[in-house]
Amino acid sequence: MELGRLEYLQALVTEFQVTDSPEAKEQVLANLANFAYDPKNYEYLRQLQVLDLFLDTLTEDSETLVEFAIGGLCNLCLDKTNKDYILEANGVEPIINCLSSSNEETVMSAVTTLMYLTTPQSRQQTTALPVVECMLRFSLSASRRLRNLATVFLEDYCTPLQVEEARNPSKHTAVGIPLPKD
Amino acid sequence: MATGGGTGGGLGDAYKHHAQLGVCESRAKYREGRRPRAVKVYTINLESRYLLIQGVPALGVMKELVEQFALYGAIEEYHALDEYPAEQFTEVYLIKFQKLQCARVAKKKMDERSFFGSLLHVCYAPEFETVQETREKLQDRRKYIAKATNQRDCFVLKKVEGPEKTVSKNSDCPWSIPRSCVTGNWDPSCCTSSHRVSQNTGCPSGNHNRSLLTFPQYGNNCAETSGYFGQSTSLTLNVQPGRCPPPAPLTQQRTVPVDNGVDRFMPRTTHLQERKRKREEGNKFSLIGTSVDNTEVIIGPQLPELPKVDMDDDSLNTSATLIRNKLKEVADSVSRTSVEKLETSSAKPPVKQRRRI
């Protein structure tokens, strides 16, 4: 059974890599992302380098593929090994880029992934100023789900100072620089 | 992103979010599941203790609906969403489970099920969560993964204990905490701030939380599944590290007391059995005659003793007494069951009437 699972996941990865059908690609990626929800699969997914597959897919043009890939990352990034791997592979940057997607699910997954990837070491990256600014905007969103998520991010993952800085963008860029006379 | 005003239930984004996606027809053979499904990725963001049930026939069957769903776990709240757009002659309901795991199972079992002649569409409704509920959901997922992967990666969240969203709006106090505590693999020794005391520090729990939330009837369902998932969605309660917290605060905080639901769905047979047991006990005390023998229950006025027949033999006498007693017992039980039958039949009509309404 366990062997069967690895083989099955291998078949999915292979199909994702060789298929020319965008449809099949989406379906397979969704499968893999859903498998990434269950911690039992983490070992296999690492073995098959699915983490890289997800990270690489973040830069695809297809919105659907990006949505599924960030969903997969969101599902597996709490695991310590996976988290370290993603941070090592400079995964934070493409994840932050997902915040500007027009697809709400993509944005939601990206926010949660950033929360889950936050460690004392990665904090500077995951709560960088542009990210906090983004969260401030999301916290006013009409979508209650997004609003809630952004509020949790601001309250639990950022310092009041960070939030304050993001609220007043003019302050932090020009602190201490005297205004030109005349 | 969604349009529309997000007052109350955030119905603005409900339309798109809950539109059922088309079933995927082009799956390769080896990827075909047991049931036809759309292509969708589930994350913790999409899941919720809130379930939205669409397609409920407008026949006044809320009670039956809630009873059905209560089979999968304790329900904390439920109500009809009158303002929610619905197909003609159908209604939409919102049910909030106490545990995410129960909502999961209920969704799986009830989605696309026939109910009073109409197909139900059940989906998660995270847009009804409060900020605090969203926070807890994310935190529970964190604990679950830590437990499942045997990692002590406890990210302790601030304000986990506050049940109301208003608590979270303060901006001054929490920030005295050293930041390293709040993020990542913190060192417990650095967290000495006093307002942390009541929090669930350390252990990825779930077990002892569960114990206070299981109820007699539904305990089995929950236990069976959450044994695997080990998630507890209800951290709101001021769960102290101690093992058996009192269940009282839980029921007080909720809009709909949980007891109500449980009481209401207590199986009728249990009710009847309980009543019968009590009656029997009462009978014993009130009707026990002069007899010292506890096992012998005498009903009615005591008749003059039957003349004892002496069989001239100890062993024969013993047998005779045994037979006499046995006969008495049988006669007793016959008269008692007939009384019960009368009572149960008189108790039944109200139930049937309720069904017909």
PDB file of C-alpha atoms in Angstrom, chain B residues 102-266:
ATOM      1  CA  CYS B 102     -16.852  16.878  12.486  1.00  0.00           C
ATOM      2  CA  ALA B 103     -17.679  19.480   9.861  1.00  0.00           C
ATOM      3  CA  ARG B 104     -15.327  17.680   7.503  1.00  0.00           C
ATOM      4  CA  VAL B 105     -17.023  14.350   7.973  1.00  0.00           C
ATOM      5  CA  ALA B 106     -20.484  15.880   7.796  1.00  0.00           C
ATOM      6  CA  LYS B 107     -19.655  17.619   4.544  1.00  0.00           C
ATOM      7  CA  LYS B 108     -18.271  14.454   3.063  1.00  0.00           C
ATOM      8  CA  LYS B 109     -21.275  12.390   4.073  1.00  0.00           C
ATOM      9  CA  MET B 110     -24.041  14.877   3.389  1.00  0.00           C
ATOM     10  CA  ASP B 111     -22.959  16.638   0.220  1.00  0.00           C
ATOM     11  CA  GLU B 112     -25.076  15.553  -2.729  1.00  0.00           C
ATOM     12  CA  ARG B 113     -27.244  13.458  -0.460  1.00  0.00           C
ATOM     13  CA  SER B 114     -30.940  13.276  -1.115  1.00  0.00           C
ATOM     14  CA  PHE B 115     -32.978  14.960   1.600  1.00  0.00           C
ATOM     15  CA  PHE B 116     -36.765  15.067   1.424  1.00  0.00           C
ATOM     16  CA  GLY B 117     -36.582  14.624  -2.290  1.00  0.00           C
ATOM     17  CA  SER B 118     -33.972  17.224  -3.070  1.00  0.00           C
ATOM     18  CA  LEU B 119     -30.203  17.042  -3.418  1.00  0.00           C
ATOM     19  CA  LEU B 120     -28.248  18.898  -0.762  1.00  0.00           C
ATOM     20  CA  HIS B 121     -25.218  20.945  -1.654  1.00  0.00           C
ATOM     21  CA  VAL B 122     -22.966  21.233   1.368  1.00  0.00           C
ATOM     22  CA  CYS B 123     -19.912  23.457   1.435  1.00  0.00           C
ATOM     23  CA  TYR B 124     -17.599  25.049   3.946  1.00  0.00           C
ATOM     24  CA  ALA B 125     -18.459  28.639   4.766  1.00  0.00           C
ATOM     25  CA  PRO B 126     -15.302  30.234   6.203  1.00  0.00           C
ATOM     26  CA  GLU B 127     -16.657  33.691   5.448  1.00  0.00           C
ATOM     27  CA  PHE B 128     -18.822  33.366   8.549  1.00  0.00           C
ATOM     28  CA  GLU B 129     -15.824  32.967  10.831  1.00  0.00           C
ATOM     29  CA  THR B 130     -14.767  35.705  13.173  1.00  0.00           C
ATOM     30  CA  VAL B 131     -11.144  36.805  13.230  1.00  0.00           C
ATOM     31  CA  GLN B 132     -10.672  34.778  16.366  1.00  0.00           C
ATOM     32  CA  GLU B 133     -12.133  31.665  14.799  1.00  0.00           C
ATOM     33  CA  THR B 134      -9.886  32.030  11.785  1.00  0.00           C
ATOM     34  CA  ARG B 135      -6.927  32.449  14.097  1.00  0.00           C
ATOM     35  CA  GLU B 136      -7.797  29.310  16.017  1.00  0.00           C
ATOM     36  CA  LYS B 137      -8.314  27.312  12.879  1.00  0.00           C
ATOM     37  CA  LEU B 138      -4.855  28.208  11.610  1.00  0.00           C
ATOM     38  CA  GLN B 139      -3.365  27.505  14.998  1.00  0.00           C
ATOM     39  CA  ASP B 140      -5.021  24.105  15.179  1.00  0.00           C
ATOM     40  CA  ARG B 141      -3.592  23.155  11.856  1.00  0.00           C
ATOM     41  CA  ARG B 142      -0.189  24.158  13.169  1.00  0.00           C
ATOM     42  CA  LYS B 143      -0.618  21.966  16.214  1.00  0.00           C
ATOM     43  CA  TYR B 144      -1.887  19.079  14.203  1.00  0.00           C
ATOM     44  CA  ILE B 145       1.085  19.131  11.851  1.00  0.00           C
ATOM     45  CA  ALA B 146       3.500  19.463  14.762  1.00  0.00           C
ATOM     46  CA  LYS B 147       1.922  16.429  16.326  1.00  0.00           C
ATOM     47  CA  ALA B 148       1.684  14.383  13.166  1.00  0.00           C
ATOM     48  CA  THR B 149       5.295  15.010  12.269  1.00  0.00           C
ATOM     49  CA  ASN B 150       6.541  14.723  15.855  1.00  0.00           C
ATOM     50  CA  GLN B 151       8.017  18.148  15.801  1.00  0.00           C
ATOM     51  CA  ARG B 152       7.876  20.437  18.721  1.00  0.00           C
ATOM     52  CA  ASP B 153       7.469  23.432  16.549  1.00  0.00           C
ATOM     53  CA  CYS B 154       5.081  25.272  18.737  1.00  0.00           C
ATOM     54  CA  PHE B 155       4.318  28.685  17.582  1.00  0.00           C
ATOM     55  CA  VAL B 156       2.417  30.064  20.467  1.00  0.00           C
ATOM     56  CA  LEU B 157      -0.120  32.530  19.462  1.00  0.00           C
ATOM     57  CA  LYS B 158      -1.106  35.518  21.444  1.00  0.00           C
ATOM     58  CA  LYS B 159      -4.693  35.940  22.477  1.00  0.00           C
ATOM     59  CA  VAL B 160      -5.684  32.423  21.837  1.00  0.00           C
ATOM     60  CA  GLU B 161      -7.780  32.498  24.935  1.00  0.00           C
ATOM     61  CA  GLY B 162      -9.944  35.459  24.046  1.00  0.00           C
ATOM     62  CA  PRO B 163     -13.243  34.207  22.751  1.00  0.00           C
ATOM     63  CA  GLU B 164     -14.413  37.533  21.399  1.00  0.00           C
ATOM     64  CA  LYS B 165     -13.052  39.349  18.448  1.00  0.00           C
ATOM     65  CA  THR B 166     -13.117  42.625  20.291  1.00  0.00           C
ATOM     66  CA  VAL B 167     -10.239  41.477  22.406  1.00  0.00           C
ATOM     67  CA  SER B 168      -7.922  41.479  19.494  1.00  0.00           C
ATOM     68  CA  LYS B 169      -8.143  45.143  18.762  1.00  0.00           C
ATOM     69  CA  ASN B 170      -5.868  46.387  21.476  1.00  0.00           C
ATOM     70  CA  SER B 171      -2.598  47.768  20.320  1.00  0.00           C
ATOM     71  CA  ASP B 172      -0.518  48.373  23.378  1.00  0.00           C
ATOM     72  CA  CYS B 173       0.063  45.464  25.649  1.00  0.00           C
ATOM     73  CA  PRO B 174       1.040  42.370  23.652  1.00  0.00           C
ATOM     74  CA  TRP B 175       4.080  43.998  22.297  1.00  0.00           C
ATOM     75  CA  SER B 176       6.039  43.887  25.464  1.00  0.00           C
ATOM     76  CA  ILE B 177       6.692  40.283  24.635  1.00  0.00           C
ATOM     77  CA  PRO B 178      10.076  39.617  23.153  1.00  0.00           C
ATOM     78  CA  ARG B 179       9.419  39.052  19.487  1.00  0.00           C
ATOM     79  CA  SER B 180      11.297  35.822  19.324  1.00  0.00           C
ATOM     80  CA  CYS B 181       8.577  34.280  21.440  1.00  0.00           C
ATOM     81  CA  VAL B 182       5.934  34.973  18.948  1.00  0.00           C
ATOM     82  CA  THR B 183       7.656  33.573  15.977  1.00  0.00           C
ATOM     83  CA  GLY B 184       9.007  30.240  15.069  1.00  0.00           C
ATOM     84  CA  ASN B 185      10.899  27.930  17.314  1.00  0.00           C
ATOM     85  CA  TRP B 186      10.739  29.979  20.376  1.00  0.00           C
ATOM     86  CA  ASP B 187      12.416  29.182  23.590  1.00  0.00           C
ATOM     87  CA  PRO B 188       9.857  28.826  26.353  1.00  0.00           C
ATOM     88  CA  SER B 189      12.199  30.276  28.899  1.00  0.00           C
ATOM     89  CA  CYS B 190      12.083  33.661  27.282  1.00  0.00           C
ATOM     90  CA  CYS B 191       8.361  33.970  27.677  1.00  0.00           C
ATOM     91  CA  THR B 192       7.843  35.235  31.132  1.00  0.00           C
ATOM     92  CA  SER B 193       5.304  37.903  30.431  1.00  0.00           C
ATOM     93  CA  SER B 194       2.471  37.627  32.827  1.00  0.00           C
ATOM     94  CA  HIS B 195      -0.356  37.768  30.352  1.00  0.00           C
ATOM     95  CA  ARG B 196       0.869  34.604  28.844  1.00  0.00           C
ATOM     96  CA  VAL B 197       0.056  32.581  31.847  1.00  0.00           C
ATOM     97  CA  SER B 198      -3.335  31.410  30.819  1.00  0.00           C
ATOM     98  CA  GLN B 199      -2.253  30.329  27.403  1.00  0.00           C
ATOM     99  CA  ASN B 200      -1.726  26.922  26.140  1.00  0.00           C
ATOM    100  CA  THR B 201       2.024  26.934  26.091  1.00  0.00           C
ATOM    101  CA  GLY B 202       4.076  24.106  24.847  1.00  0.00           C
ATOM    102  CA  CYS B 203       2.438  20.880  24.053  1.00  0.00           C
ATOM    103  CA  PRO B 204       0.570  20.384  20.837  1.00  0.00           C
ATOM    104  CA  SER B 205      -2.564  19.411  22.586  1.00  0.00           C
ATOM    105  CA  GLY B 206      -5.896  18.385  21.330  1.00  0.00           C
ATOM    106  CA  ASN B 207      -6.371  15.383  23.473  1.00  0.00           C
ATOM    107  CA  HIS B 208      -7.477  16.931  26.647  1.00  0.00           C
ATOM    108  CA  ASN B 209      -9.452  19.531  24.838  1.00  0.00           C
ATOM    109  CA  ARG B 210     -11.392  16.814  23.255  1.00  0.00           C
ATOM    110  CA  SER B 211     -12.392  15.177  26.438  1.00  0.00           C
ATOM    111  CA  LEU B 212     -14.484  18.071  27.545  1.00  0.00           C
ATOM    112  CA  LEU B 213     -16.202  18.435  24.274  1.00  0.00           C
ATOM    113  CA  THR B 214     -17.406  14.958  23.679  1.00  0.00           C
ATOM    114  CA  PHE B 215     -20.982  14.283  24.453  1.00  0.00           C
ATOM    115  CA  PRO B 216     -22.605  11.016  25.191  1.00  0.00           C
ATOM    116  CA  GLN B 217     -24.323  10.483  21.903  1.00  0.00           C
ATOM    117  CA  TYR B 218     -21.903  11.963  19.483  1.00  0.00           C
ATOM    118  CA  GLY B 219     -18.737  11.143  21.253  1.00  0.00           C
ATOM    119  CA  ASN B 220     -18.231   8.080  19.172  1.00  0.00           C
ATOM    120  CA  ASN B 221     -18.267   9.847  15.891  1.00  0.00           C
ATOM    121  CA  CYS B 222     -15.850  12.470  16.961  1.00  0.00           C
ATOM    122  CA  ALA B 223     -13.535  10.181  18.735  1.00  0.00           C
ATOM    123  CA  GLU B 224     -13.285   7.872  15.845  1.00  0.00           C
ATOM    124  CA  THR B 225     -12.207  10.523  13.419  1.00  0.00           C
ATOM    125  CA  SER B 226     -10.330  12.987  15.489  1.00  0.00           C
ATOM    126  CA  GLY B 227      -8.216  10.204  16.742  1.00  0.00           C
ATOM    127  CA  TYR B 228      -6.663  10.384  13.371  1.00  0.00           C
ATOM    128  CA  PHE B 229      -6.662  14.075  12.836  1.00  0.00           C
ATOM    129  CA  GLY B 230      -6.135  14.963  16.426  1.00  0.00           C
ATOM    130  CA  GLN B 231      -7.331  18.454  15.783  1.00  0.00           C
ATOM    131  CA  SER B 232      -9.263  20.474  18.178  1.00  0.00           C
ATOM    132  CA  THR B 233     -10.916  23.527  16.900  1.00  0.00           C
ATOM    133  CA  SER B 234     -12.135  24.847  20.147  1.00  0.00           C
ATOM    134  CA  LEU B 235      -9.266  26.482  21.881  1.00  0.00           C
ATOM    135  CA  THR B 236     -11.327  29.455  22.845  1.00  0.00           C
ATOM    136  CA  LEU B 237     -12.198  28.020  26.127  1.00  0.00           C
ATOM    137  CA  ASN B 238      -9.786  28.893  28.822  1.00  0.00           C
ATOM    138  CA  VAL B 239      -8.209  25.531  28.752  1.00  0.00           C
ATOM    139  CA  GLN B 240      -5.628  25.341  31.413  1.00  0.00           C
ATOM    140  CA  PRO B 241      -2.799  22.892  31.225  1.00  0.00           C
ATOM    141  CA  GLY B 242      -4.691  20.813  33.778  1.00  0.00           C
ATOM    142  CA  ARG B 243      -6.305  17.691  32.500  1.00  0.00           C
ATOM    143  CA  CYS B 244      -9.976  18.118  33.142  1.00  0.00           C
ATOM    144  CA  PRO B 245     -11.255  21.633  32.724  1.00  0.00           C
ATOM    145  CA  PRO B 246     -14.854  22.283  33.587  1.00  0.00           C
ATOM    146  CA  PRO B 247     -17.189  22.420  30.618  1.00  0.00           C
ATOM    147  CA  ALA B 248     -19.177  25.299  32.008  1.00  0.00           C
ATOM    148  CA  PRO B 249     -17.423  28.286  30.360  1.00  0.00           C
ATOM    149  CA  LEU B 250     -17.979  26.766  26.966  1.00  0.00           C
ATOM    150  CA  THR B 251     -21.695  26.704  27.170  1.00  0.00           C
ATOM    151  CA  GLN B 252     -21.847  30.129  28.641  1.00  0.00           C
ATOM    152  CA  GLN B 253     -19.980  31.796  25.852  1.00  0.00           C
ATOM    153  CA  ARG B 254     -21.992  30.444  23.014  1.00  0.00           C
ATOM    154  CA  THR B 255     -25.012  31.997  21.527  1.00  0.00           C
ATOM    155  CA  VAL B 256     -26.818  28.720  21.500  1.00  0.00           C
ATOM    156  CA  PRO B 257     -26.053  26.638  24.528  1.00  0.00           C
ATOM    157  CA  VAL B 258     -24.720  23.324  23.430  1.00  0.00           C
ATOM    158  CA  ASP B 259     -26.729  21.475  26.004  1.00  0.00           C
ATOM    159  CA  ASN B 260     -29.855  22.344  24.170  1.00  0.00           C
ATOM    160  CA  GLY B 261     -28.815  20.564  21.067  1.00  0.00           C
ATOM    161  CA  VAL B 262     -27.735  17.504  22.897  1.00  0.00           C
ATOM    162  CA  ASP B 263     -30.831  17.278  24.961  1.00  0.00           C
ATOM    163  CA  ARG B 264     -32.944  17.618  21.978  1.00  0.00           C
ATOM    164  CA  PHE B 265     -31.318  14.824  20.048  1.00  0.00           C
ATOM    165  CA  MET B 266     -31.213  12.332  22.840  1.00  0.00           C
TER     166      MET B 266
END
